[in-house]
Each structure stands twice: as C-alpha cells, then as structure tokens.
Tab-separated table of C-alpha atoms and ligand atoms in Angstrom:
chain	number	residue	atom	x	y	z
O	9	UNK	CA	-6.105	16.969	-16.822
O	10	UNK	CA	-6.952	15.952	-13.166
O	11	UNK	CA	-4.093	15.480	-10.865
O	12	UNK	CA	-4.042	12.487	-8.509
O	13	UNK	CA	-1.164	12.546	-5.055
O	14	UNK	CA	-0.087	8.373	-4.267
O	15	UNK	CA	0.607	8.705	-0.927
O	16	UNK	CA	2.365	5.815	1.473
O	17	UNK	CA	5.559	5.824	4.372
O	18	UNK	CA	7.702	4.500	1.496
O	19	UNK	CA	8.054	3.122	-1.546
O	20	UNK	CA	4.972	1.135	-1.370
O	21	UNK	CA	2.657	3.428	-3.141
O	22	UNK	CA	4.577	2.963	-6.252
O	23	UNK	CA	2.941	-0.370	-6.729
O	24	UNK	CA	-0.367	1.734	-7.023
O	25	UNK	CA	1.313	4.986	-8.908
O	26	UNK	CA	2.308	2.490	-11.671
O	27	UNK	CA	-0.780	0.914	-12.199
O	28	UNK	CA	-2.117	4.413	-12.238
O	29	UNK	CA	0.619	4.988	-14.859
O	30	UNK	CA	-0.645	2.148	-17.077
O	31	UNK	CA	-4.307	2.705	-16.974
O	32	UNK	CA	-4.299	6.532	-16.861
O	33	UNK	CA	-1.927	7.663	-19.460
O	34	UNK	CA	-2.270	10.961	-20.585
O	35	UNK	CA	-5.392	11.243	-18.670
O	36	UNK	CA	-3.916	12.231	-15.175
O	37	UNK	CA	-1.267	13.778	-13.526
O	38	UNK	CA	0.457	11.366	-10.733
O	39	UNK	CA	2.100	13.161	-8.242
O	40	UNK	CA	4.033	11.206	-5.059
O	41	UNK	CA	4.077	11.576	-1.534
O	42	UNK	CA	6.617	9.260	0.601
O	43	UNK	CA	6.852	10.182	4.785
O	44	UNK	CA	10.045	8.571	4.580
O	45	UNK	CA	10.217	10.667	7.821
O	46	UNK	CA	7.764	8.419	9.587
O	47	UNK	CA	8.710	5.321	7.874
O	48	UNK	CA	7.749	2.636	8.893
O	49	UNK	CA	4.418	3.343	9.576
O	50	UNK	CA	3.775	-0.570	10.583
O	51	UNK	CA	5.273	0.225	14.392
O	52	UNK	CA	3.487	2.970	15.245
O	53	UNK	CA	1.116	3.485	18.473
O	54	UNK	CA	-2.692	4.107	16.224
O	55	UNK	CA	-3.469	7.162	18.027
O	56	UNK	CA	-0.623	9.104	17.058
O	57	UNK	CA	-0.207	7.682	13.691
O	58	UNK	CA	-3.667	9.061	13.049
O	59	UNK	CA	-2.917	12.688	13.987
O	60	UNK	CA	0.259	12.741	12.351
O	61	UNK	CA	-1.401	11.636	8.628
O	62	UNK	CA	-4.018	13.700	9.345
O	63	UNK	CA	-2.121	16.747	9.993
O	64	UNK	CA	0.797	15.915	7.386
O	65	UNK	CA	-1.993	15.911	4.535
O	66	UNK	CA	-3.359	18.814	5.174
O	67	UNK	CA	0.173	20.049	4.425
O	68	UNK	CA	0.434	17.549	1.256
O	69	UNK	CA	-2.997	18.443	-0.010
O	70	UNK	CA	-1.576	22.660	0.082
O	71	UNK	CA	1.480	21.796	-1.709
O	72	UNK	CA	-0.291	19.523	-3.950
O	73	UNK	CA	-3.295	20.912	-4.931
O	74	UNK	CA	-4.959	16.710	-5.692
O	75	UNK	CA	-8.450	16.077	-6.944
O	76	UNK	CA	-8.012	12.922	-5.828
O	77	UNK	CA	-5.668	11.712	-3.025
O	78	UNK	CA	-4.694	7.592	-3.026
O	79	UNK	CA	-3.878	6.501	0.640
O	80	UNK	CA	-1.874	3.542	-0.916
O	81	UNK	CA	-0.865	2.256	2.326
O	82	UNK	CA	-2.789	-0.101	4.330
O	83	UNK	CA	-1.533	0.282	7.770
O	84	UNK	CA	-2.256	4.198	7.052
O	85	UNK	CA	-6.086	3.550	5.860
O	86	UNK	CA	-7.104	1.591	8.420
O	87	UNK	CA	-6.593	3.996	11.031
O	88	UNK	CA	-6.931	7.278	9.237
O	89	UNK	CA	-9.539	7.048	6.430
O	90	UNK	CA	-12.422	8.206	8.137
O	91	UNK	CA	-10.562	10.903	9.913
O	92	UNK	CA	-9.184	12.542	6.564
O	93	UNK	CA	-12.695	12.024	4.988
O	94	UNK	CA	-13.837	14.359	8.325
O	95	UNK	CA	-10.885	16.866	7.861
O	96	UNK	CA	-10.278	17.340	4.317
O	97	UNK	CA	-12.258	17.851	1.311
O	98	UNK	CA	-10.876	16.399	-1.135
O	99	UNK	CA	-11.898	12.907	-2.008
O	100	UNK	CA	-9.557	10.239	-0.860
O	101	UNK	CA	-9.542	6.189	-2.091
O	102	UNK	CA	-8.254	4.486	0.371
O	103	UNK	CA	-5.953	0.947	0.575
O	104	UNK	CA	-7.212	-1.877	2.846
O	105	UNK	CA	-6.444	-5.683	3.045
O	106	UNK	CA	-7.878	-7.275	-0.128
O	107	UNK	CA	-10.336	-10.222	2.122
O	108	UNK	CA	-13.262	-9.897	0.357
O	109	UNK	CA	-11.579	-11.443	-2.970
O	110	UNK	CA	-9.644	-13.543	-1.460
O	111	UNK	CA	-12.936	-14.905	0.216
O	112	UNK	CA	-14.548	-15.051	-3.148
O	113	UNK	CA	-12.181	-16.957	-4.844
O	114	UNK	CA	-10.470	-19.278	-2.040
O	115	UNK	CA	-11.093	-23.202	-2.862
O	116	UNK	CA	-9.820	-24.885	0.333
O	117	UNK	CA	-11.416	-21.944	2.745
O	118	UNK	CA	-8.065	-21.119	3.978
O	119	UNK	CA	-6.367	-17.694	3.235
O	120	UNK	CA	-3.583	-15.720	4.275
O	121	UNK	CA	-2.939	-12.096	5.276
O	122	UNK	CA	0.963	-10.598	5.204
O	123	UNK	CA	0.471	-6.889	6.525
O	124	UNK	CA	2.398	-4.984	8.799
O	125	UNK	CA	2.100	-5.030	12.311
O	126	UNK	CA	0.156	-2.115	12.664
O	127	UNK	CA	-2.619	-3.480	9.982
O	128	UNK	CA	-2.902	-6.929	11.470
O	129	UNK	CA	-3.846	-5.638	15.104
O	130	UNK	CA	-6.807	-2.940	13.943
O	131	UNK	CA	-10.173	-3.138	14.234
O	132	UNK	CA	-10.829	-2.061	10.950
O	133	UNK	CA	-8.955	-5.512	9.563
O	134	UNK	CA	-10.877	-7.788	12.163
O	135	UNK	CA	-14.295	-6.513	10.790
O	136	UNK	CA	-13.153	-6.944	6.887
O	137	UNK	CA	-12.470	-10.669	8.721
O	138	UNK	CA	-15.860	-10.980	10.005
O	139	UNK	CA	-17.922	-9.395	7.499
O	140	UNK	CA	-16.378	-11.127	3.980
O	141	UNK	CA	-14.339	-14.041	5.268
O	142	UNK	CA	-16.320	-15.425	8.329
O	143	UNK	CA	-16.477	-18.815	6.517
O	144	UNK	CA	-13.147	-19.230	5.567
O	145	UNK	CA	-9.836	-19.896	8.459
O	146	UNK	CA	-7.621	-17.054	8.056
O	147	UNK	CA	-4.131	-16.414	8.971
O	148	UNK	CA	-3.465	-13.045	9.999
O	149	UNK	CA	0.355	-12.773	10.064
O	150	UNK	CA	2.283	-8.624	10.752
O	151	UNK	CA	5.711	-9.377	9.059
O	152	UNK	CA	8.379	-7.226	10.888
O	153	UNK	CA	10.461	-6.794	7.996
O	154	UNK	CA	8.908	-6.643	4.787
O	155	UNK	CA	8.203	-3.702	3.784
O	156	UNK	CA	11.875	-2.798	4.636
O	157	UNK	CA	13.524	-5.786	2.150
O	158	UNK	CA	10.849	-4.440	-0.706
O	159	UNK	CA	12.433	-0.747	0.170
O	160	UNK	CA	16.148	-2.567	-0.077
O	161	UNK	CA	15.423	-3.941	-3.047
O	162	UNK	CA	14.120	-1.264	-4.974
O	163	UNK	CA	17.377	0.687	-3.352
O	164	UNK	CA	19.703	-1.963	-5.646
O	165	UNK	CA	19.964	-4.796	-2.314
O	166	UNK	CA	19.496	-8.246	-3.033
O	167	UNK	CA	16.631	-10.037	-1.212
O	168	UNK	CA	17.885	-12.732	0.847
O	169	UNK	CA	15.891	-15.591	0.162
O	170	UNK	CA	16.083	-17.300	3.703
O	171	UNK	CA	14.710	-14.172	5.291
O	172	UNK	CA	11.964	-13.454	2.845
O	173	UNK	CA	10.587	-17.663	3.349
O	174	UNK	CA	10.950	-17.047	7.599
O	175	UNK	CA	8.546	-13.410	6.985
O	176	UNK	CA	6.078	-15.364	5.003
O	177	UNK	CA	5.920	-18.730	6.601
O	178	UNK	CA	3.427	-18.168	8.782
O	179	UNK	CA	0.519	-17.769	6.706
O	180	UNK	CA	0.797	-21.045	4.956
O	181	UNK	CA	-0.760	-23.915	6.829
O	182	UNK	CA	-2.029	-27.452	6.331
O	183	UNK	CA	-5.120	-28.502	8.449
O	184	UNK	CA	-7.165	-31.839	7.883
O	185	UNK	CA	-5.706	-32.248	4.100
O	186	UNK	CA	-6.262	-28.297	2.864
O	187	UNK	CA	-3.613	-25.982	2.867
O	188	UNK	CA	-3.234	-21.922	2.312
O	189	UNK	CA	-4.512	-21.160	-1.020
O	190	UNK	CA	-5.200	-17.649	-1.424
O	191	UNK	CA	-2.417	-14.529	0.695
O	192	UNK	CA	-3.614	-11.072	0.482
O	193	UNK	CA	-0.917	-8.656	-0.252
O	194	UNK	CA	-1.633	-6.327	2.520
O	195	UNK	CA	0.858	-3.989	2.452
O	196	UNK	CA	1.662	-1.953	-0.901
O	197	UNK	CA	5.289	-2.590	-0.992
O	198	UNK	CA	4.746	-6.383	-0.680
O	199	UNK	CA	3.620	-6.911	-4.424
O	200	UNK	CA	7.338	-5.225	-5.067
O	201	UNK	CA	8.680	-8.843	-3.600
O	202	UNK	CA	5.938	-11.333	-5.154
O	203	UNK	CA	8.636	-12.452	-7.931
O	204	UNK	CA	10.954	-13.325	-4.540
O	205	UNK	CA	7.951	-14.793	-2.583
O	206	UNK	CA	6.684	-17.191	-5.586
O	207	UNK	CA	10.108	-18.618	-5.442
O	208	UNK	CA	10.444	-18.988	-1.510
O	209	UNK	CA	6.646	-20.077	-1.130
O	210	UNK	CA	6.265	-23.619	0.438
O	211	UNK	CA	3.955	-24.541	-2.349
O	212	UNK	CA	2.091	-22.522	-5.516
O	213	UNK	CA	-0.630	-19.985	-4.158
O	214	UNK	CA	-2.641	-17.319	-5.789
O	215	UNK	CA	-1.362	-14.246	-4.167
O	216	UNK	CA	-3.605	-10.829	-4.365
O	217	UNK	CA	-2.681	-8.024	-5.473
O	218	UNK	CA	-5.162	-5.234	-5.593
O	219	UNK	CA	-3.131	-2.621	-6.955
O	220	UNK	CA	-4.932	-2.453	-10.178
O	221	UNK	CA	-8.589	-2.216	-8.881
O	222	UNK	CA	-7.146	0.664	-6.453
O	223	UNK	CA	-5.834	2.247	-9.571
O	224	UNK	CA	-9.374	1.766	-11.339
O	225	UNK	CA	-11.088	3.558	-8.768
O	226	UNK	CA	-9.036	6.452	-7.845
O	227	UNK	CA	-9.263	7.338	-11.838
O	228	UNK	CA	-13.027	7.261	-11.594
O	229	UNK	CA	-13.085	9.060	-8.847
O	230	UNK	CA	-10.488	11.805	-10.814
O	231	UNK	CA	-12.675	11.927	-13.661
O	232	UNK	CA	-15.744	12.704	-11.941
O	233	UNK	CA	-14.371	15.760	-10.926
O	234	UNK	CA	-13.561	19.085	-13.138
O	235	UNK	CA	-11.018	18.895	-15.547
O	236	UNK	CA	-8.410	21.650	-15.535
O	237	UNK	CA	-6.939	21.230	-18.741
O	238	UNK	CA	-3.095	21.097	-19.222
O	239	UNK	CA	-1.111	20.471	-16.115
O	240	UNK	CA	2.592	19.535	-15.925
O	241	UNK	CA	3.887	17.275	-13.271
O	242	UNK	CA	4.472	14.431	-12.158
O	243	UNK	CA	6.112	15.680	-8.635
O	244	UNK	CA	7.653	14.212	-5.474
O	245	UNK	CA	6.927	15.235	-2.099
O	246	UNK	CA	9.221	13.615	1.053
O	247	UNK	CA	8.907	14.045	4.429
O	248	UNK	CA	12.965	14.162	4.689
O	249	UNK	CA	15.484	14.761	1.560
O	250	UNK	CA	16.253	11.194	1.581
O	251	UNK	CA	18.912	10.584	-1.800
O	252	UNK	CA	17.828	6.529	-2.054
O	253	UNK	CA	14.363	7.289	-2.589
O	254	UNK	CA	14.614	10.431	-4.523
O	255	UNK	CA	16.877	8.266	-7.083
O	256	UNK	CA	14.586	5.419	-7.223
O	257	UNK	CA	11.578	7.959	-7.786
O	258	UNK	CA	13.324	9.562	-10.850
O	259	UNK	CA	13.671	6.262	-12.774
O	260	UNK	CA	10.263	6.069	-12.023
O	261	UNK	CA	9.735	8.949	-13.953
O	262	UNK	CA	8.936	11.416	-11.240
O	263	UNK	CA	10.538	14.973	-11.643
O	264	UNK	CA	10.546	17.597	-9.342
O	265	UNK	CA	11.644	16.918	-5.649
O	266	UNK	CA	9.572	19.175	-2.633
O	267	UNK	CA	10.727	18.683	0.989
O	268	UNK	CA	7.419	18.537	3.154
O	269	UNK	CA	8.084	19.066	7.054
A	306	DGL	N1	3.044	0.469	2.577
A	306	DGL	C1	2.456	0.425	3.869
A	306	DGL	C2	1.178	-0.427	3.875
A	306	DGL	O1	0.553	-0.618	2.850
A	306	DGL	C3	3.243	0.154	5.094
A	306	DGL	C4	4.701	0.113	5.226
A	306	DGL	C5	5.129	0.670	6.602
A	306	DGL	O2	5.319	1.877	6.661
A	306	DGL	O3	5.231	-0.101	7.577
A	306	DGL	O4	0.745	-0.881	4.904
C-alpha cells in the first residue's frame, strides 16, 4: 500500500481526497492535511506564503511519512510548487487553474476563471493564460468569499444564494452575441458549491472541475513508487485543533486527529 497526504488551507482538498477515494480504493492510503491555521491562504503576501508551505511540509512530510504529496490547493501551487520540488524529496502533484481544457473545449472563445485572490494575481496563472488560452477572452475574477461559504457549508450553514450569484457574476459576460461558456473551478473548495452555482448562474455553462484528473495522476505517481504492503490510516493533520473541521473530516471517513504547529 502507498500512502498519499491531500494537502490544502481548508476543506478544499477534500474535493481531491474523494476522488482519490473513488478511484484508489484499497490501493492507497489517503491521509489529510488542513492549515486551518493559515486559512485562507487566498490573502496572503506570495513571499511569505511560500516560506511558510515550504517550511510547514517539511513538518507534514515527518509526521506523514507520503510517497506522494497532493498540493490540492491552487493559490498554494502556484507559488510554492517549484520551491517544494527544490526542498523536499518526495514527489509532489500539484493543483493549478484548469485553462488548458477549458481552452480546448470552449465554443464561443470566452471562459471564466473563479480563484482566490492570491491565484488570480500570480505569474504562474498569467502564463497558463498566455500559453493555452491566448486565443480565447478570459475573465480572470479572485472571489473574496468563496472558499469561506464552501467551508460554511460543509460546517452545516446554508449558502445564501444572493451572495454566491454577486461572487460569481463577474466571470460571465456577453460581448458581440457570445457569452461565458466554459468557468474553471480554480480553487478546490469551489467544486463543493457547483450544485449552488448551477442554480445562481445567469445562464447554463460547463463548469471544470479537475478534481478527477488530479486524482488520476497523483495515483500514478503513488504506484510508481515502492509498495510497502499493509498500512493503516487514513489520518488528519491540522495546523490548529479546530472541532468544525475535525467533525466534518470524520464523516469523511478520516480517523486519527495530529496537531501540526
Ligand atoms: N483551496 C485553496 C485553492 O485551491 C484556497 C482557499 C484559500 O485558502 O483561500 O486555491
């Protein structure tokens, strides 16, 4: 058995962690990581958002003991990807903006991108912009408050409906008789609200998702390397002993609680 750590600020990862679940039953060992200390990582200044992944993995990764580590947040693997490849040796998959599909598959050339503020101001999402979408119009929007409602609502809150339309409303657009057909999920905890946003949406769009093809390639990636035969698990490591997450965690199925500092 190979044993794979999800890690994201939040609750976001478990959009990955379950996909993981579905495709890799029996096959791996998902444990999760939430900073719910940092949380949420979407306002933080880049340079010190960097050193503080960097440096908190290095602490995950000795609790952990991964093969494989997910970074299934965006607004963390835009920034820090190349720095934890540097650092640490274990291999990582990382999470960024789904454009190249959405490129692929637009019809009216105009696509959407919900991320966090963080994501939609790095460098690393302007070049995914240039290199795979350069023909299309895109609308970069950083939502202020999503990732918090998905964290509500896993947490038992209802989503206000008014709020969610006013966080997503920028991305859809009409220009000379085309409107916004394609909106990249770029955040992991936004595919926790797509039921919500289908309903608030101005009009139908295909909305990506790219949970599953994360999930894919992190169990590749697991079962290239040595196997290590029976392994129990299935733990969660936090940042902070938060109660609401722990809670929503164990119905996921997630045991054993470690406090990371
Ligand atoms: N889940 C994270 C992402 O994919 C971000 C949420 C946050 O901490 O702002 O970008």
């Amino acid at each position: 058995m190979r044993r794979i750590l999800v890690f994201d600020s939040g609750l976001g990862g478990l959009t990955v962690a379950r996909a993981l679940l579905a495709a890799g039953q029996g096959r791996v060992v998902i444990d999760y990581a939430a900073d719910v200390a940092g949380f949420p990582y979407g306002d933080w200044e880049e340079g010190a958002l960097r050193a503080h992944i960097v440096s908190l993995m290095g602490r995950l990764i000795d609790a952990a003991f991964p093969d494989v580590v997910v970074v299934a947040c965006n607004t963390a693997s835009v920034i820090s990807l190349a720095a934890l490849r540097a650092e640490h040796e274990v291999p990582f998959v990382g999470t960024v903006p789904a454009i190249k599909p959405a490129a692929a598959q637009t019809r009216t050339g105009i696509i959407g991108v919900l991320a966090t503020p963080g994501t939609v101001k790095r460098e690393y999402t302007t070049a995914l912009i240039h290199t795979f979408a350069f023909h299309c119009k895109v609308i970069l929007h950083g939502a202020p408050r999503l990732a918090r409602m998905a964290e509500d609502k896993l947490a038992g809150c209802l989503v206000d409906p008014e709020a969610l339309r006013q966080e997503i409303a920028p991305v859809f657009t009409e220009r000379e008789g085309r409107r916004t057909d394609t909106v990249v999920l770029g955040c992991t905890h936004y595919p926790l609200l797509r039921a919500e946003m289908e309903d608030v949406a101005p009009w139908p769009v295909t909305f990506i998702d790219p949970s599953a093809a994360i999930a894919r390639r992190a169990l590749e990636v697991a079962e290239s390397c040595d196997d290590h035969g029976e392994i129990r698990g299935g733990k969660v490591f936090l940042t902070a002993a938060e109660e609401r997450l722990r809670n929503v965690l164990e119905k996921e199925g997630f045991g054993e609680m470690v406090v990371i500092r």
